[in-house]
Amino acid sequence: GAGVSQSPRYKVTKRGQDVALRCDPISGHVSLYWYRQALGQGPEFLTYFNYEAQQDKSGLPNDRFSAERPEGSISTLTIQRTEQRDSAMYRCASSVQGQTGELFFGEGSRLTVL
Amino acid sequence: QKEVEQDPGPLSVPEGAIVSLNCTYSNSAFQYFMWYRQYSRKGPELLMYTYSSGNKEDGRFTAQVDKSSKYISLFIRDSQPSDSATYLCAMSAPGTYKYIFGTGTRLKVLA
């Protein structure tokens, strides 16, 4: 497709389970970002990839959160031992090259932890 | 204090009004400034992108950056009901690749 694709769109899980959220960026986009957006708030930075290299993970809340982009294209955000406070919209964005400004966002993955 | 402050609104205006949306920031290193529009249950879409100071105009939208005051604005002329959305400002410093977003301002344009 032409845009950033995220899956699943909705995920409901029980506390303590692991979840994996997938992002397929726009073809050719070098930079990939993960953000988290709470209701009524702006997106909060989680991590940034340049090709396959994770260049900034300063926004990951704790060591239960990890992300990878092994071949420089599709990325996976993994949350281990989920907690209720992890419930949020997780958004992926990509850009041709970091810092040029045009971040293209996907529709997001809504995570609900019961 | 947050790095980027934005009034959450909601801001209600009549159709045809000029809308002014604003953000203030504390980090003087920010050089890249953006405005996004987000419709309900959708992802943010980029409206305007500005580097450093100055004005930029695109159709009914004008973005202004005043780095001396650490203040950015988005003006919408001849506002339409279809402009009803949440408007997010975002900014970044050189070399960081981390865009910091405001909380967003909810705008309602009444027909």
PDB file of C-alpha atoms in Angstrom:
ATOM      1  CA  GLY A   1       0.000   0.000   0.000  1.00  0.00           C
ATOM      2  CA  ALA A   2       0.962   3.643  -0.275  1.00  0.00           C
ATOM      3  CA  GLY A   3       0.848   4.534   3.406  1.00  0.00           C
ATOM      4  CA  VAL A   4       2.296   3.333   6.691  1.00  0.00           C
ATOM      5  CA  SER A   5       0.585   0.099   7.636  1.00  0.00           C
ATOM      6  CA  GLN A   6       0.202  -1.084  11.206  1.00  0.00           C
ATOM      7  CA  SER A   7      -1.147  -4.319  12.603  1.00  0.00           C
ATOM      8  CA  PRO A   8      -3.083  -5.326  14.498  1.00  0.00           C
ATOM      9  CA  ARG A   9      -5.380  -2.298  14.536  1.00  0.00           C
ATOM     10  CA  TYR A  10      -6.837  -3.438  17.853  1.00  0.00           C
ATOM     11  CA  LYS A  11      -5.328  -5.730  20.441  1.00  0.00           C
ATOM     12  CA  VAL A  12      -6.920  -6.761  23.726  1.00  0.00           C
ATOM     13  CA  THR A  13      -4.733  -8.775  26.048  1.00  0.00           C
ATOM     14  CA  LYS A  14      -4.581  -9.846  29.643  1.00  0.00           C
ATOM     15  CA  ARG A  15      -2.127  -8.406  32.079  1.00  0.00           C
ATOM     16  CA  GLY A  16       1.153 -10.303  32.022  1.00  0.00           C
ATOM     17  CA  GLN A  17       0.945 -11.364  28.374  1.00  0.00           C
ATOM     18  CA  ASP A  18       3.468 -10.303  25.730  1.00  0.00           C
ATOM     19  CA  VAL A  19       2.317  -8.376  22.659  1.00  0.00           C
ATOM     20  CA  ALA A  20       3.989  -7.577  19.363  1.00  0.00           C
ATOM     21  CA  LEU A  21       2.921  -4.634  17.225  1.00  0.00           C
ATOM     22  CA  ARG A  22       3.999  -4.458  13.627  1.00  0.00           C
ATOM     23  CA  CYS A  23       4.767  -1.504  11.370  1.00  0.00           C
ATOM     24  CA  ASP A  24       5.319  -1.579   7.622  1.00  0.00           C
ATOM     25  CA  PRO A  25       6.639   1.852   6.569  1.00  0.00           C
ATOM     26  CA  ILE A  26       6.264   3.557   3.238  1.00  0.00           C
ATOM     27  CA  SER A  27       8.535   1.883   0.708  1.00  0.00           C
ATOM     28  CA  GLY A  28      11.924   3.585   0.537  1.00  0.00           C
ATOM     29  CA  HIS A  29      11.562   5.454   3.808  1.00  0.00           C
ATOM     30  CA  VAL A  30      14.815   5.268   5.715  1.00  0.00           C
ATOM     31  CA  SER A  31      13.603   6.561   9.058  1.00  0.00           C
ATOM     32  CA  LEU A  32      11.050   4.861  11.268  1.00  0.00           C
ATOM     33  CA  TYR A  33       9.611   6.082  14.542  1.00  0.00           C
ATOM     34  CA  TRP A  34       7.407   4.608  17.229  1.00  0.00           C
ATOM     35  CA  TYR A  35       5.203   6.912  19.253  1.00  0.00           C
ATOM     36  CA  ARG A  36       2.588   6.310  21.934  1.00  0.00           C
ATOM     37  CA  GLN A  37      -0.498   8.481  22.143  1.00  0.00           C
ATOM     38  CA  ALA A  38      -2.810   8.601  25.131  1.00  0.00           C
ATOM     39  CA  LEU A  39      -6.355   9.886  24.708  1.00  0.00           C
ATOM     40  CA  GLY A  40      -6.397  13.679  24.529  1.00  0.00           C
ATOM     41  CA  GLN A  41      -2.613  13.893  24.358  1.00  0.00           C
ATOM     42  CA  GLY A  42      -0.046  14.383  21.656  1.00  0.00           C
ATOM     43  CA  PRO A  43       2.172  11.525  20.473  1.00  0.00           C
ATOM     44  CA  GLU A  44       4.989  10.670  22.868  1.00  0.00           C
ATOM     45  CA  PHE A  45       8.309   9.576  21.343  1.00  0.00           C
ATOM     46  CA  LEU A  46       9.389   6.003  22.036  1.00  0.00           C
ATOM     47  CA  THR A  47      12.177   5.093  19.628  1.00  0.00           C
ATOM     48  CA  TYR A  48      13.784   5.896  16.270  1.00  0.00           C
ATOM     49  CA  PHE A  49      15.439   3.763  13.576  1.00  0.00           C
ATOM     50  CA  ASN A  50      17.682   4.820  10.735  1.00  0.00           C
ATOM     51  CA  TYR A  51      17.601   1.852   8.377  1.00  0.00           C
ATOM     52  CA  GLU A  52      18.037  -1.127  10.729  1.00  0.00           C
ATOM     53  CA  ALA A  53      19.967   0.786  13.376  1.00  0.00           C
ATOM     54  CA  GLN A  54      18.068   1.829  16.477  1.00  0.00           C
ATOM     55  CA  GLN A  55      19.586   5.247  17.007  1.00  0.00           C
ATOM     56  CA  ASP A  56      17.453   6.522  19.827  1.00  0.00           C
ATOM     57  CA  LYS A  57      15.474   4.484  22.337  1.00  0.00           C
ATOM     58  CA  SER A  58      15.363   7.095  25.039  1.00  0.00           C
ATOM     59  CA  GLY A  59      11.564   7.181  25.054  1.00  0.00           C
ATOM     60  CA  LEU A  60      11.014   3.515  25.821  1.00  0.00           C
ATOM     61  CA  PRO A  61       9.417   3.567  29.298  1.00  0.00           C
ATOM     62  CA  ASN A  62      11.272   0.571  30.744  1.00  0.00           C
ATOM     63  CA  ASP A  63      12.995  -2.654  29.788  1.00  0.00           C
ATOM     64  CA  ARG A  64       9.688  -4.410  29.073  1.00  0.00           C
ATOM     65  CA  PHE A  65       9.562  -2.413  25.857  1.00  0.00           C
ATOM     66  CA  SER A  66      11.792  -3.255  22.917  1.00  0.00           C
ATOM     67  CA  ALA A  67      11.797  -2.640  19.191  1.00  0.00           C
ATOM     68  CA  GLU A  68      13.599  -3.997  16.192  1.00  0.00           C
ATOM     69  CA  ARG A  69      13.867  -3.399  12.479  1.00  0.00           C
ATOM     70  CA  PRO A  70      16.160  -6.202  11.347  1.00  0.00           C
ATOM     71  CA  GLU A  71      16.161  -5.612   7.599  1.00  0.00           C
ATOM     72  CA  GLY A  72      15.612  -1.891   7.591  1.00  0.00           C
ATOM     73  CA  SER A  73      11.979  -2.131   6.584  1.00  0.00           C
ATOM     74  CA  ILE A  74       9.294  -3.692   8.795  1.00  0.00           C
ATOM     75  CA  SER A  75       9.566  -2.953  12.494  1.00  0.00           C
ATOM     76  CA  THR A  76       8.147  -4.702  15.536  1.00  0.00           C
ATOM     77  CA  LEU A  77       7.476  -3.106  18.906  1.00  0.00           C
ATOM     78  CA  THR A  78       7.299  -5.732  21.637  1.00  0.00           C
ATOM     79  CA  ILE A  79       5.875  -5.216  25.101  1.00  0.00           C
ATOM     80  CA  GLN A  80       6.604  -8.000  27.573  1.00  0.00           C
ATOM     81  CA  ARG A  81       4.545  -8.758  30.674  1.00  0.00           C
ATOM     82  CA  THR A  82       1.972  -6.126  29.791  1.00  0.00           C
ATOM     83  CA  GLU A  83       0.463  -3.936  32.479  1.00  0.00           C
ATOM     84  CA  GLN A  84      -2.770  -1.937  32.444  1.00  0.00           C
ATOM     85  CA  ARG A  85      -0.807   1.307  32.216  1.00  0.00           C
ATOM     86  CA  ASP A  86       0.511   0.133  28.827  1.00  0.00           C
ATOM     87  CA  SER A  87      -2.974   0.603  27.332  1.00  0.00           C
ATOM     88  CA  ALA A  88      -2.705   3.278  24.655  1.00  0.00           C
ATOM     89  CA  MET A  89      -2.601   3.926  20.928  1.00  0.00           C
ATOM     90  CA  TYR A  90       0.785   2.977  19.507  1.00  0.00           C
ATOM     91  CA  ARG A  91       1.661   4.865  16.344  1.00  0.00           C
ATOM     92  CA  CYS A  92       4.362   4.221  13.807  1.00  0.00           C
ATOM     93  CA  ALA A  93       5.672   6.920  11.486  1.00  0.00           C
ATOM     94  CA  SER A  94       8.200   6.944   8.697  1.00  0.00           C
ATOM     95  CA  SER A  95      10.059   9.552   6.696  1.00  0.00           C
ATOM     96  CA  VAL A  96      12.326   9.568   3.696  1.00  0.00           C
ATOM     97  CA  GLN A  97      15.187  10.738   5.838  1.00  0.00           C
ATOM     98  CA  GLY A  98      15.236  11.758   9.467  1.00  0.00           C
ATOM     99  CA  GLN A  99      14.994  15.455  10.265  1.00  0.00           C
ATOM    100  CA  THR A 100      13.434  16.546   6.958  1.00  0.00           C
ATOM    101  CA  GLY A 101      10.194  16.939   8.840  1.00  0.00           C
ATOM    102  CA  GLU A 102       7.649  14.997   6.880  1.00  0.00           C
ATOM    103  CA  LEU A 103       6.638  12.237   9.221  1.00  0.00           C
ATOM    104  CA  PHE A 104       3.905  10.051   7.789  1.00  0.00           C
ATOM    105  CA  PHE A 105       1.867   8.309  10.456  1.00  0.00           C
ATOM    106  CA  GLY A 106       0.002   5.042  10.303  1.00  0.00           C
ATOM    107  CA  GLU A 107      -3.495   4.495  11.665  1.00  0.00           C
ATOM    108  CA  GLY A 108      -2.084   3.087  14.872  1.00  0.00           C
ATOM    109  CA  SER A 109      -2.522  -0.032  16.987  1.00  0.00           C
ATOM    110  CA  ARG A 110      -4.935   0.347  19.904  1.00  0.00           C
ATOM    111  CA  LEU A 111      -3.710  -1.772  22.817  1.00  0.00           C
ATOM    112  CA  THR A 112      -5.998  -2.564  25.729  1.00  0.00           C
ATOM    113  CA  VAL A 113      -4.585  -4.468  28.678  1.00  0.00           C
ATOM    114  CA  LEU A 114      -7.217  -5.966  30.958  1.00  0.00           C
TER     115      LEU A 114
ATOM    116  CA  GLN B   1       7.318  22.166  32.848  1.00  0.00           C
ATOM    117  CA  LYS B   2       6.765  20.455  29.519  1.00  0.00           C
ATOM    118  CA  GLU B   3       9.130  21.215  26.652  1.00  0.00           C
ATOM    119  CA  VAL B   4       6.164  22.109  24.433  1.00  0.00           C
ATOM    120  CA  GLU B   5       2.994  23.740  25.744  1.00  0.00           C
ATOM    121  CA  GLN B   6      -0.261  23.889  23.817  1.00  0.00           C
ATOM    122  CA  ASP B   7      -3.720  24.929  24.975  1.00  0.00           C
ATOM    123  CA  PRO B   8      -5.970  21.852  24.637  1.00  0.00           C
ATOM    124  CA  GLY B   9      -9.104  23.889  23.897  1.00  0.00           C
ATOM    125  CA  PRO B  10     -11.697  23.156  22.715  1.00  0.00           C
ATOM    126  CA  LEU B  11     -11.768  26.211  20.525  1.00  0.00           C
ATOM    127  CA  SER B  12     -15.111  26.898  18.831  1.00  0.00           C
ATOM    128  CA  VAL B  13     -15.380  29.413  15.990  1.00  0.00           C
ATOM    129  CA  PRO B  14     -18.028  30.253  13.377  1.00  0.00           C
ATOM    130  CA  GLU B  15     -17.487  29.241   9.784  1.00  0.00           C
ATOM    131  CA  GLY B  16     -15.384  31.789   7.908  1.00  0.00           C
ATOM    132  CA  ALA B  17     -13.484  32.966  10.986  1.00  0.00           C
ATOM    133  CA  ILE B  18      -9.717  33.305  11.172  1.00  0.00           C
ATOM    134  CA  VAL B  19      -8.319  30.761  13.612  1.00  0.00           C
ATOM    135  CA  SER B  20      -5.094  31.225  15.544  1.00  0.00           C
ATOM    136  CA  LEU B  21      -3.464  28.189  17.142  1.00  0.00           C
ATOM    137  CA  ASN B  22      -0.299  28.509  19.197  1.00  0.00           C
ATOM    138  CA  CYS B  23       2.465  26.626  20.949  1.00  0.00           C
ATOM    139  CA  THR B  24       5.240  27.762  23.236  1.00  0.00           C
ATOM    140  CA  TYR B  25       8.428  25.874  23.905  1.00  0.00           C
ATOM    141  CA  SER B  26      11.366  25.999  26.259  1.00  0.00           C
ATOM    142  CA  ASN B  27      14.201  24.367  24.284  1.00  0.00           C
ATOM    143  CA  SER B  28      16.078  27.042  22.336  1.00  0.00           C
ATOM    144  CA  ALA B  29      17.762  24.312  20.268  1.00  0.00           C
ATOM    145  CA  PHE B  30      14.536  23.510  18.392  1.00  0.00           C
ATOM    146  CA  GLN B  31      14.933  24.371  14.713  1.00  0.00           C
ATOM    147  CA  TYR B  32      12.322  22.247  12.948  1.00  0.00           C
ATOM    148  CA  PHE B  33       8.663  23.076  13.501  1.00  0.00           C
ATOM    149  CA  MET B  34       5.595  21.303  12.219  1.00  0.00           C
ATOM    150  CA  TRP B  35       1.845  21.432  12.453  1.00  0.00           C
ATOM    151  CA  TYR B  36      -0.237  18.304  12.174  1.00  0.00           C
ATOM    152  CA  ARG B  37      -3.983  17.870  11.839  1.00  0.00           C
ATOM    153  CA  GLN B  38      -5.596  14.838  13.418  1.00  0.00           C
ATOM    154  CA  TYR B  39      -9.171  13.842  12.768  1.00  0.00           C
ATOM    155  CA  SER B  40     -10.940  11.668  15.287  1.00  0.00           C
ATOM    156  CA  ARG B  41      -9.678   8.063  15.249  1.00  0.00           C
ATOM    157  CA  LYS B  42      -7.110   8.868  12.572  1.00  0.00           C
ATOM    158  CA  GLY B  43      -3.350   9.328  12.521  1.00  0.00           C
ATOM    159  CA  PRO B  44      -1.792  12.808  12.448  1.00  0.00           C
ATOM    160  CA  GLU B  45      -1.259  14.270   8.976  1.00  0.00           C
ATOM    161  CA  LEU B  46       1.345  16.912   8.257  1.00  0.00           C
ATOM    162  CA  LEU B  47       0.010  20.360   7.396  1.00  0.00           C
ATOM    163  CA  MET B  48       3.001  22.663   7.558  1.00  0.00           C
ATOM    164  CA  TYR B  49       6.736  22.345   8.048  1.00  0.00           C
ATOM    165  CA  THR B  50       9.043  25.252   8.849  1.00  0.00           C
ATOM    166  CA  TYR B  51      12.748  25.392   9.422  1.00  0.00           C
ATOM    167  CA  SER B  52      14.039  28.025  11.867  1.00  0.00           C
ATOM    168  CA  SER B  53      12.235  31.371  11.942  1.00  0.00           C
ATOM    169  CA  GLY B  54       9.840  33.073   9.596  1.00  0.00           C
ATOM    170  CA  ASN B  55       6.509  32.571   7.922  1.00  0.00           C
ATOM    171  CA  LYS B  56       5.230  29.973   5.518  1.00  0.00           C
ATOM    172  CA  GLU B  57       1.949  30.066   3.656  1.00  0.00           C
ATOM    173  CA  ASP B  58       0.057  27.245   1.988  1.00  0.00           C
ATOM    174  CA  GLY B  59      -3.435  28.036   0.783  1.00  0.00           C
ATOM    175  CA  ARG B  60      -5.575  28.983   3.776  1.00  0.00           C
ATOM    176  CA  PHE B  61      -2.830  28.028   6.231  1.00  0.00           C
ATOM    177  CA  THR B  62       0.022  30.202   7.496  1.00  0.00           C
ATOM    178  CA  ALA B  63       2.683  29.038   9.924  1.00  0.00           C
ATOM    179  CA  GLN B  64       4.788  31.496  11.886  1.00  0.00           C
ATOM    180  CA  VAL B  65       7.842  30.881  14.020  1.00  0.00           C
ATOM    181  CA  ASP B  66       9.204  33.450  16.483  1.00  0.00           C
ATOM    182  CA  LYS B  67      12.331  31.908  17.934  1.00  0.00           C
ATOM    183  CA  SER B  68      13.131  34.940  20.081  1.00  0.00           C
ATOM    184  CA  SER B  69       9.857  34.380  21.952  1.00  0.00           C
ATOM    185  CA  LYS B  70       9.909  30.597  21.583  1.00  0.00           C
ATOM    186  CA  TYR B  71       6.438  30.792  20.102  1.00  0.00           C
ATOM    187  CA  ILE B  72       4.887  29.271  17.000  1.00  0.00           C
ATOM    188  CA  SER B  73       1.508  29.866  15.431  1.00  0.00           C
ATOM    189  CA  LEU B  74      -0.778  28.378  12.826  1.00  0.00           C
ATOM    190  CA  PHE B  75      -3.394  30.613  11.228  1.00  0.00           C
ATOM    191  CA  ILE B  76      -6.346  29.224   9.322  1.00  0.00           C
ATOM    192  CA  ARG B  77      -8.215  31.688   7.121  1.00  0.00           C
ATOM    193  CA  ASP B  78     -11.845  31.272   6.047  1.00  0.00           C
ATOM    194  CA  SER B  79     -12.252  28.317   8.385  1.00  0.00           C
ATOM    195  CA  GLN B  80     -14.568  25.511   7.284  1.00  0.00           C
ATOM    196  CA  PRO B  81     -16.469  22.847   9.241  1.00  0.00           C
ATOM    197  CA  SER B  82     -14.095  20.329   7.627  1.00  0.00           C
ATOM    198  CA  ASP B  83     -11.249  22.003   9.527  1.00  0.00           C
ATOM    199  CA  SER B  84     -12.744  20.669  12.759  1.00  0.00           C
ATOM    200  CA  ALA B  85     -10.000  18.454  14.165  1.00  0.00           C
ATOM    201  CA  THR B  86      -7.188  18.411  16.696  1.00  0.00           C
ATOM    202  CA  TYR B  87      -4.127  20.429  15.702  1.00  0.00           C
ATOM    203  CA  LEU B  88      -0.773  19.306  17.012  1.00  0.00           C
ATOM    204  CA  CYS B  89       2.464  21.229  16.968  1.00  0.00           C
ATOM    205  CA  ALA B  90       5.737  19.310  16.870  1.00  0.00           C
ATOM    206  CA  MET B  91       9.340  20.383  16.992  1.00  0.00           C
ATOM    207  CA  SER B  92      12.831  18.989  16.898  1.00  0.00           C
ATOM    208  CA  ALA B  93      16.443  20.012  17.478  1.00  0.00           C
ATOM    209  CA  PRO B  94      19.201  19.285  14.942  1.00  0.00           C
ATOM    210  CA  GLY B  95      20.779  15.874  15.262  1.00  0.00           C
ATOM    211  CA  THR B  96      18.210  14.446  17.685  1.00  0.00           C
ATOM    212  CA  TYR B  97      15.603  13.032  15.280  1.00  0.00           C
ATOM    213  CA  LYS B  98      13.153  13.172  18.198  1.00  0.00           C
ATOM    214  CA  TYR B  99      10.054  15.206  17.482  1.00  0.00           C
ATOM    215  CA  ILE B 100       8.345  16.569  20.579  1.00  0.00           C
ATOM    216  CA  PHE B 101       4.607  17.060  20.210  1.00  0.00           C
ATOM    217  CA  GLY B 102       2.248  19.378  22.002  1.00  0.00           C
ATOM    218  CA  THR B 103      -0.925  18.011  23.560  1.00  0.00           C
ATOM    219  CA  GLY B 104      -3.008  19.274  20.643  1.00  0.00           C
ATOM    220  CA  THR B 105      -5.770  21.879  20.417  1.00  0.00           C
ATOM    221  CA  ARG B 106      -9.282  20.715  19.556  1.00  0.00           C
ATOM    222  CA  LEU B 107     -10.909  23.017  17.033  1.00  0.00           C
ATOM    223  CA  LYS B 108     -14.605  23.101  16.175  1.00  0.00           C
ATOM    224  CA  VAL B 109     -15.763  25.195  13.246  1.00  0.00           C
ATOM    225  CA  LEU B 110     -19.495  25.715  13.459  1.00  0.00           C
ATOM    226  CA  ALA B 111     -21.562  25.871  10.269  1.00  0.00           C
TER     227      ALA B 111
END
